[in-house]
PDB file of C-alpha atoms in Angstrom:
ATOM      1  CA  UNK S   1     -34.512 -55.675  33.866  1.00  0.00           C
ATOM      2  CA  UNK S   2     -33.657 -52.910  36.313  1.00  0.00           C
ATOM      3  CA  UNK S   3     -30.739 -50.697  35.355  1.00  0.00           C
ATOM      4  CA  UNK S   4     -28.822 -51.430  38.561  1.00  0.00           C
ATOM      5  CA  UNK S   5     -29.694 -54.394  40.739  1.00  0.00           C
ATOM      6  CA  UNK S   6     -28.306 -55.205  44.152  1.00  0.00           C
ATOM      7  CA  UNK S   7     -28.749 -57.918  46.747  1.00  0.00           C
ATOM      8  CA  UNK S   8     -31.839 -56.812  48.694  1.00  0.00           C
ATOM      9  CA  UNK S   9     -30.363 -57.633  52.096  1.00  0.00           C
ATOM     10  CA  UNK S  10     -30.369 -56.920  54.931  1.00  0.00           C
ATOM     11  CA  UNK S  11     -27.034 -58.402  55.870  1.00  0.00           C
ATOM     12  CA  UNK S  12     -26.593 -58.979  59.599  1.00  0.00           C
ATOM     13  CA  UNK S  13     -23.022 -59.878  60.471  1.00  0.00           C
ATOM     14  CA  UNK S  14     -20.855 -60.007  63.613  1.00  0.00           C
ATOM     15  CA  UNK S  15     -17.963 -57.662  64.122  1.00  0.00           C
ATOM     16  CA  UNK S  16     -14.864 -58.886  62.349  1.00  0.00           C
ATOM     17  CA  UNK S  17     -16.767 -60.686  59.612  1.00  0.00           C
ATOM     18  CA  UNK S  18     -16.088 -60.345  55.914  1.00  0.00           C
ATOM     19  CA  UNK S  19     -19.097 -59.341  53.853  1.00  0.00           C
ATOM     20  CA  UNK S  20     -19.540 -59.054  50.098  1.00  0.00           C
ATOM     21  CA  UNK S  21     -22.079 -57.036  48.160  1.00  0.00           C
ATOM     22  CA  UNK S  22     -22.923 -57.798  44.562  1.00  0.00           C
ATOM     23  CA  UNK S  23     -24.400 -55.594  41.894  1.00  0.00           C
ATOM     24  CA  UNK S  24     -25.281 -55.980  38.204  1.00  0.00           C
ATOM     25  CA  UNK S  25     -25.970 -53.250  35.672  1.00  0.00           C
ATOM     26  CA  UNK S  26     -27.796 -53.369  32.359  1.00  0.00           C
ATOM     27  CA  UNK S  27     -26.143 -50.664  30.231  1.00  0.00           C
ATOM     28  CA  UNK S  28     -23.018 -52.088  28.636  1.00  0.00           C
ATOM     29  CA  UNK S  29     -21.982 -48.546  27.618  1.00  0.00           C
ATOM     30  CA  UNK S  30     -21.574 -47.428  31.244  1.00  0.00           C
ATOM     31  CA  UNK S  31     -18.105 -46.114  31.925  1.00  0.00           C
ATOM     32  CA  UNK S  32     -18.000 -45.130  35.565  1.00  0.00           C
ATOM     33  CA  UNK S  33     -18.873 -47.121  38.648  1.00  0.00           C
ATOM     34  CA  UNK S  34     -19.079 -46.173  42.294  1.00  0.00           C
ATOM     35  CA  UNK S  35     -20.026 -47.403  45.722  1.00  0.00           C
ATOM     36  CA  UNK S  36     -21.730 -44.950  48.064  1.00  0.00           C
ATOM     37  CA  UNK S  37     -22.736 -45.518  51.665  1.00  0.00           C
ATOM     38  CA  UNK S  38     -25.790 -43.942  53.183  1.00  0.00           C
ATOM     39  CA  UNK S  39     -26.531 -43.734  56.876  1.00  0.00           C
ATOM     40  CA  UNK S  40     -30.126 -43.603  58.037  1.00  0.00           C
ATOM     41  CA  UNK S  41     -31.808 -40.334  56.979  1.00  0.00           C
ATOM     42  CA  UNK S  42     -28.502 -38.898  55.731  1.00  0.00           C
ATOM     43  CA  UNK S  43     -27.103 -38.178  52.280  1.00  0.00           C
ATOM     44  CA  UNK S  44     -25.145 -40.743  50.246  1.00  0.00           C
ATOM     45  CA  UNK S  45     -21.399 -40.433  50.731  1.00  0.00           C
ATOM     46  CA  UNK S  46     -18.898 -41.603  48.152  1.00  0.00           C
ATOM     47  CA  UNK S  47     -17.110 -44.665  49.463  1.00  0.00           C
ATOM     48  CA  UNK S  48     -15.020 -45.450  46.434  1.00  0.00           C
ATOM     49  CA  UNK S  49     -14.875 -45.299  42.678  1.00  0.00           C
ATOM     50  CA  UNK S  50     -14.458 -48.667  40.964  1.00  0.00           C
ATOM     51  CA  UNK S  51     -11.731 -49.046  38.375  1.00  0.00           C
ATOM     52  CA  UNK S  52     -11.367 -51.709  35.708  1.00  0.00           C
ATOM     53  CA  UNK S  53      -8.410 -53.310  37.432  1.00  0.00           C
ATOM     54  CA  UNK S  54     -10.144 -53.398  40.777  1.00  0.00           C
ATOM     55  CA  UNK S  55      -9.102 -51.230  43.677  1.00  0.00           C
ATOM     56  CA  UNK S  56      -8.610 -51.408  47.390  1.00  0.00           C
ATOM     57  CA  UNK S  57      -8.911 -48.815  50.134  1.00  0.00           C
ATOM     58  CA  UNK S  58      -8.011 -50.211  53.519  1.00  0.00           C
ATOM     59  CA  UNK S  59     -10.597 -52.831  54.447  1.00  0.00           C
ATOM     60  CA  UNK S  60     -12.639 -52.184  51.313  1.00  0.00           C
ATOM     61  CA  UNK S  61     -12.057 -53.838  47.934  1.00  0.00           C
ATOM     62  CA  UNK S  62     -14.078 -53.135  44.806  1.00  0.00           C
ATOM     63  CA  UNK S  63     -14.079 -55.285  41.682  1.00  0.00           C
ATOM     64  CA  UNK S  64     -15.519 -54.702  38.227  1.00  0.00           C
ATOM     65  CA  UNK S  65     -16.262 -57.318  35.591  1.00  0.00           C
ATOM     66  CA  UNK S  66     -17.311 -55.526  32.412  1.00  0.00           C
ATOM     67  CA  UNK S  67     -17.984 -58.730  30.475  1.00  0.00           C
ATOM     68  CA  UNK S  68     -20.519 -59.859  33.068  1.00  0.00           C
ATOM     69  CA  UNK S  69     -21.629 -56.298  33.898  1.00  0.00           C
ATOM     70  CA  UNK S  70     -21.002 -57.047  37.545  1.00  0.00           C
ATOM     71  CA  UNK S  71     -19.587 -54.974  40.391  1.00  0.00           C
ATOM     72  CA  UNK S  72     -18.706 -56.129  43.874  1.00  0.00           C
ATOM     73  CA  UNK S  73     -17.674 -54.606  47.182  1.00  0.00           C
ATOM     74  CA  UNK S  74     -15.864 -56.604  49.845  1.00  0.00           C
ATOM     75  CA  UNK S  75     -15.578 -55.355  53.411  1.00  0.00           C
ATOM     76  CA  UNK S  76     -13.072 -57.158  55.606  1.00  0.00           C
ATOM     77  CA  UNK S  77     -12.935 -57.066  59.408  1.00  0.00           C
ATOM     78  CA  UNK S  78     -16.340 -55.379  59.713  1.00  0.00           C
ATOM     79  CA  UNK S  79     -16.724 -52.653  62.302  1.00  0.00           C
ATOM     80  CA  UNK S  80     -19.870 -51.466  64.061  1.00  0.00           C
ATOM     81  CA  UNK S  81     -19.409 -48.170  62.220  1.00  0.00           C
ATOM     82  CA  UNK S  82     -19.763 -49.953  58.864  1.00  0.00           C
ATOM     83  CA  UNK S  83     -23.489 -50.365  59.552  1.00  0.00           C
ATOM     84  CA  UNK S  84     -25.213 -48.454  56.759  1.00  0.00           C
ATOM     85  CA  UNK S  85     -26.889 -48.941  53.402  1.00  0.00           C
ATOM     86  CA  UNK S  86     -24.469 -49.512  50.531  1.00  0.00           C
ATOM     87  CA  UNK S  87     -25.504 -48.157  47.146  1.00  0.00           C
ATOM     88  CA  UNK S  88     -24.134 -49.444  43.866  1.00  0.00           C
ATOM     89  CA  UNK S  89     -23.978 -46.615  41.330  1.00  0.00           C
ATOM     90  CA  UNK S  90     -23.355 -46.505  37.590  1.00  0.00           C
ATOM     91  CA  UNK S  91     -23.122 -43.500  35.295  1.00  0.00           C
ATOM     92  CA  UNK S  92     -26.072 -43.133  32.964  1.00  0.00           C
ATOM     93  CA  UNK S  93     -24.330 -41.980  29.821  1.00  0.00           C
ATOM     94  CA  UNK S  94     -24.114 -38.554  28.253  1.00  0.00           C
ATOM     95  CA  UNK S  95     -26.859 -37.041  30.361  1.00  0.00           C
ATOM     96  CA  UNK S  96     -24.615 -36.822  33.345  1.00  0.00           C
ATOM     97  CA  UNK S  97     -26.820 -38.744  35.675  1.00  0.00           C
ATOM     98  CA  UNK S  98     -25.897 -41.431  38.130  1.00  0.00           C
ATOM     99  CA  UNK S  99     -28.114 -44.497  38.339  1.00  0.00           C
ATOM    100  CA  UNK S 100     -28.462 -45.929  41.809  1.00  0.00           C
ATOM    101  CA  UNK S 101     -29.418 -49.375  42.961  1.00  0.00           C
ATOM    102  CA  UNK S 102     -31.908 -49.645  45.801  1.00  0.00           C
ATOM    103  CA  UNK S 103     -29.105 -50.331  48.225  1.00  0.00           C
ATOM    104  CA  UNK S 104     -28.193 -53.173  50.553  1.00  0.00           C
ATOM    105  CA  UNK S 105     -28.490 -52.606  54.263  1.00  0.00           C
ATOM    106  CA  UNK S 106     -25.665 -53.851  56.445  1.00  0.00           C
ATOM    107  CA  UNK S 107     -25.938 -54.247  60.198  1.00  0.00           C
ATOM    108  CA  UNK S 108     -22.771 -55.157  62.068  1.00  0.00           C
ATOM    109  CA  UNK S 109     -23.474 -56.547  65.536  1.00  0.00           C
ATOM    110  CA  UNK S 110     -21.128 -56.750  68.538  1.00  0.00           C
TER     111      UNK S 110
ATOM    112  CA  UNK B   1     -17.914 -32.872  54.835  1.00  0.00           C
ATOM    113  CA  UNK B   2     -18.422 -32.302  51.121  1.00  0.00           C
ATOM    114  CA  UNK B   3     -18.956 -28.547  51.284  1.00  0.00           C
ATOM    115  CA  UNK B   4     -22.285 -28.913  49.478  1.00  0.00           C
ATOM    116  CA  UNK B   5     -25.066 -27.145  51.347  1.00  0.00           C
ATOM    117  CA  UNK B   6     -28.819 -27.261  50.919  1.00  0.00           C
ATOM    118  CA  UNK B   7     -31.718 -25.288  52.340  1.00  0.00           C
ATOM    119  CA  UNK B   8     -34.092 -25.690  53.928  1.00  0.00           C
ATOM    120  CA  UNK B   9     -33.452 -28.974  55.749  1.00  0.00           C
ATOM    121  CA  UNK B  10     -37.127 -29.766  56.196  1.00  0.00           C
ATOM    122  CA  UNK B  11     -40.279 -28.452  54.583  1.00  0.00           C
ATOM    123  CA  UNK B  12     -43.971 -29.211  54.875  1.00  0.00           C
ATOM    124  CA  UNK B  13     -46.242 -28.140  52.031  1.00  0.00           C
ATOM    125  CA  UNK B  14     -49.824 -28.724  51.001  1.00  0.00           C
ATOM    126  CA  UNK B  15     -50.849 -30.454  47.784  1.00  0.00           C
ATOM    127  CA  UNK B  16     -51.061 -27.963  44.929  1.00  0.00           C
ATOM    128  CA  UNK B  17     -48.525 -25.535  46.379  1.00  0.00           C
ATOM    129  CA  UNK B  18     -45.151 -24.668  44.909  1.00  0.00           C
ATOM    130  CA  UNK B  19     -41.728 -25.128  46.501  1.00  0.00           C
ATOM    131  CA  UNK B  20     -38.179 -23.896  45.868  1.00  0.00           C
ATOM    132  CA  UNK B  21     -35.160 -25.783  47.167  1.00  0.00           C
ATOM    133  CA  UNK B  22     -31.647 -24.367  47.126  1.00  0.00           C
ATOM    134  CA  UNK B  23     -28.172 -25.818  46.782  1.00  0.00           C
ATOM    135  CA  UNK B  24     -24.662 -24.401  46.954  1.00  0.00           C
ATOM    136  CA  UNK B  25     -22.026 -26.492  45.245  1.00  0.00           C
ATOM    137  CA  UNK B  26     -18.605 -27.366  46.543  1.00  0.00           C
ATOM    138  CA  UNK B  27     -15.961 -24.747  45.874  1.00  0.00           C
ATOM    139  CA  UNK B  28     -14.470 -25.216  42.415  1.00  0.00           C
ATOM    140  CA  UNK B  29     -17.333 -27.392  41.135  1.00  0.00           C
ATOM    141  CA  UNK B  30     -19.323 -26.085  38.174  1.00  0.00           C
ATOM    142  CA  UNK B  31     -21.968 -28.797  37.866  1.00  0.00           C
ATOM    143  CA  UNK B  32     -25.001 -29.491  40.032  1.00  0.00           C
ATOM    144  CA  UNK B  33     -27.305 -32.494  39.773  1.00  0.00           C
ATOM    145  CA  UNK B  34     -30.614 -32.981  41.569  1.00  0.00           C
ATOM    146  CA  UNK B  35     -32.032 -36.292  42.765  1.00  0.00           C
ATOM    147  CA  UNK B  36     -35.239 -37.412  44.448  1.00  0.00           C
ATOM    148  CA  UNK B  37     -35.057 -40.223  46.984  1.00  0.00           C
ATOM    149  CA  UNK B  38     -38.271 -41.844  48.142  1.00  0.00           C
ATOM    150  CA  UNK B  39     -38.255 -43.944  51.284  1.00  0.00           C
ATOM    151  CA  UNK B  40     -36.559 -47.299  50.751  1.00  0.00           C
ATOM    152  CA  UNK B  41     -35.374 -46.435  47.247  1.00  0.00           C
ATOM    153  CA  UNK B  42     -32.138 -45.258  45.698  1.00  0.00           C
ATOM    154  CA  UNK B  43     -31.937 -41.647  44.507  1.00  0.00           C
ATOM    155  CA  UNK B  44     -33.555 -40.934  41.122  1.00  0.00           C
ATOM    156  CA  UNK B  45     -32.006 -38.393  38.754  1.00  0.00           C
ATOM    157  CA  UNK B  46     -34.093 -35.277  38.116  1.00  0.00           C
ATOM    158  CA  UNK B  47     -31.717 -33.085  36.077  1.00  0.00           C
ATOM    159  CA  UNK B  48     -28.206 -31.689  35.869  1.00  0.00           C
ATOM    160  CA  UNK B  49     -27.031 -28.119  35.350  1.00  0.00           C
ATOM    161  CA  UNK B  50     -23.706 -27.130  33.874  1.00  0.00           C
ATOM    162  CA  UNK B  51     -22.708 -23.505  33.325  1.00  0.00           C
ATOM    163  CA  UNK B  52     -26.291 -22.367  33.866  1.00  0.00           C
ATOM    164  CA  UNK B  53     -27.737 -24.717  31.228  1.00  0.00           C
ATOM    165  CA  UNK B  54     -29.690 -27.926  31.727  1.00  0.00           C
ATOM    166  CA  UNK B  55     -27.340 -30.742  30.736  1.00  0.00           C
ATOM    167  CA  UNK B  56     -29.676 -33.705  31.035  1.00  0.00           C
ATOM    168  CA  UNK B  57     -33.010 -34.643  32.510  1.00  0.00           C
ATOM    169  CA  UNK B  58     -34.500 -37.767  34.027  1.00  0.00           C
ATOM    170  CA  UNK B  59     -38.054 -39.023  33.813  1.00  0.00           C
ATOM    171  CA  UNK B  60     -39.718 -36.196  35.734  1.00  0.00           C
ATOM    172  CA  UNK B  61     -42.627 -34.007  34.532  1.00  0.00           C
ATOM    173  CA  UNK B  62     -42.133 -30.352  33.484  1.00  0.00           C
ATOM    174  CA  UNK B  63     -43.478 -29.124  36.823  1.00  0.00           C
ATOM    175  CA  UNK B  64     -39.990 -29.961  38.094  1.00  0.00           C
ATOM    176  CA  UNK B  65     -37.747 -27.143  36.909  1.00  0.00           C
ATOM    177  CA  UNK B  66     -34.406 -25.727  37.866  1.00  0.00           C
ATOM    178  CA  UNK B  67     -31.914 -22.942  37.597  1.00  0.00           C
ATOM    179  CA  UNK B  68     -28.206 -22.544  38.005  1.00  0.00           C
ATOM    180  CA  UNK B  69     -26.651 -19.202  38.841  1.00  0.00           C
ATOM    181  CA  UNK B  70     -23.287 -17.724  37.774  1.00  0.00           C
ATOM    182  CA  UNK B  71     -21.770 -18.764  41.115  1.00  0.00           C
ATOM    183  CA  UNK B  72     -22.876 -22.350  40.291  1.00  0.00           C
ATOM    184  CA  UNK B  73     -25.467 -22.521  43.055  1.00  0.00           C
ATOM    185  CA  UNK B  74     -28.775 -23.986  41.969  1.00  0.00           C
ATOM    186  CA  UNK B  75     -32.492 -24.086  42.656  1.00  0.00           C
ATOM    187  CA  UNK B  76     -35.051 -26.827  42.189  1.00  0.00           C
ATOM    188  CA  UNK B  77     -38.644 -25.681  41.761  1.00  0.00           C
ATOM    189  CA  UNK B  78     -41.629 -27.962  41.961  1.00  0.00           C
ATOM    190  CA  UNK B  79     -45.069 -26.676  40.998  1.00  0.00           C
ATOM    191  CA  UNK B  80     -48.485 -28.156  41.747  1.00  0.00           C
ATOM    192  CA  UNK B  81     -47.149 -30.421  44.479  1.00  0.00           C
ATOM    193  CA  UNK B  82     -48.545 -33.934  44.706  1.00  0.00           C
ATOM    194  CA  UNK B  83     -48.503 -36.310  47.652  1.00  0.00           C
ATOM    195  CA  UNK B  84     -45.997 -38.530  45.824  1.00  0.00           C
ATOM    196  CA  UNK B  85     -43.525 -35.641  45.752  1.00  0.00           C
ATOM    197  CA  UNK B  86     -42.835 -36.307  49.429  1.00  0.00           C
ATOM    198  CA  UNK B  87     -39.199 -37.399  49.473  1.00  0.00           C
ATOM    199  CA  UNK B  88     -35.635 -36.441  50.285  1.00  0.00           C
ATOM    200  CA  UNK B  89     -34.301 -34.066  47.621  1.00  0.00           C
ATOM    201  CA  UNK B  90     -30.561 -34.262  47.166  1.00  0.00           C
ATOM    202  CA  UNK B  91     -28.244 -32.088  45.200  1.00  0.00           C
ATOM    203  CA  UNK B  92     -24.793 -33.202  44.186  1.00  0.00           C
ATOM    204  CA  UNK B  93     -21.920 -31.192  42.824  1.00  0.00           C
ATOM    205  CA  UNK B  94     -19.125 -32.359  40.571  1.00  0.00           C
ATOM    206  CA  UNK B  95     -16.079 -30.927  38.943  1.00  0.00           C
ATOM    207  CA  UNK B  96     -17.380 -31.409  35.412  1.00  0.00           C
ATOM    208  CA  UNK B  97     -20.590 -32.269  33.633  1.00  0.00           C
ATOM    209  CA  UNK B  98     -21.453 -35.826  32.719  1.00  0.00           C
ATOM    210  CA  UNK B  99     -21.755 -38.881  34.898  1.00  0.00           C
ATOM    211  CA  UNK B 100     -18.143 -39.899  34.641  1.00  0.00           C
ATOM    212  CA  UNK B 101     -17.031 -37.683  37.461  1.00  0.00           C
ATOM    213  CA  UNK B 102     -17.575 -38.266  41.134  1.00  0.00           C
ATOM    214  CA  UNK B 103     -20.567 -36.470  42.551  1.00  0.00           C
ATOM    215  CA  UNK B 104     -20.696 -35.215  46.135  1.00  0.00           C
ATOM    216  CA  UNK B 105     -24.009 -34.852  47.878  1.00  0.00           C
ATOM    217  CA  UNK B 106     -25.413 -32.233  50.175  1.00  0.00           C
ATOM    218  CA  UNK B 107     -27.411 -33.168  53.280  1.00  0.00           C
ATOM    219  CA  UNK B 108     -30.717 -32.973  51.438  1.00  0.00           C
ATOM    220  CA  UNK B 109     -34.081 -31.326  51.940  1.00  0.00           C
ATOM    221  CA  UNK B 110     -36.826 -33.518  53.316  1.00  0.00           C
ATOM    222  CA  UNK B 111     -40.115 -32.461  51.735  1.00  0.00           C
ATOM    223  CA  UNK B 112     -43.449 -33.609  53.104  1.00  0.00           C
ATOM    224  CA  UNK B 113     -46.578 -32.907  51.074  1.00  0.00           C
ATOM    225  CA  UNK B 114     -49.877 -33.213  52.934  1.00  0.00           C
TER     226      UNK B 114
END
């Protein structure tokens, strides 16, 4: 089983749509969870950290289910500028590394 | 912008050569991590440096080595380059060591090995 698995995508949605990304992780000892977005040929940029109680930042909502080892990201009212690859990220333990999923590509169309 | 800088932005090397990539961390951050991102994949952890010491290492051979300097900037060195080393090399800085803290990435160095 891969350490972090995401929906392979791509997701093609119209502007204004709601889209959800799902992610599972294998290490039950993981303590920190993040969503990054990455534009084509650019670096990953931190979108949001994911907290146990779930958290929201504008149109973006992240949820964490530790029992199921599952993380989700919901984007409401999609904009053209949301088109990017979304990376689910989990901390790898004491070594300090982050473990990335392969990413899910989102294309928002007019 | 994150304030993390990397140089050079692009590099073309021949198989067997050696390369040095550089990274300056965000002001106030004392930890630098390096990642390799192949096309179509998520970044893979190479190693992390904290206060000039290696703090953890991923599944990369010893020909990948690094340094961190007193000002917290860092270098990644790769010896005996192989074709499969062609990738985007990313450095990320964070406030503290460990994976608990948010890491902020620089723009990367795109390495092509021919």
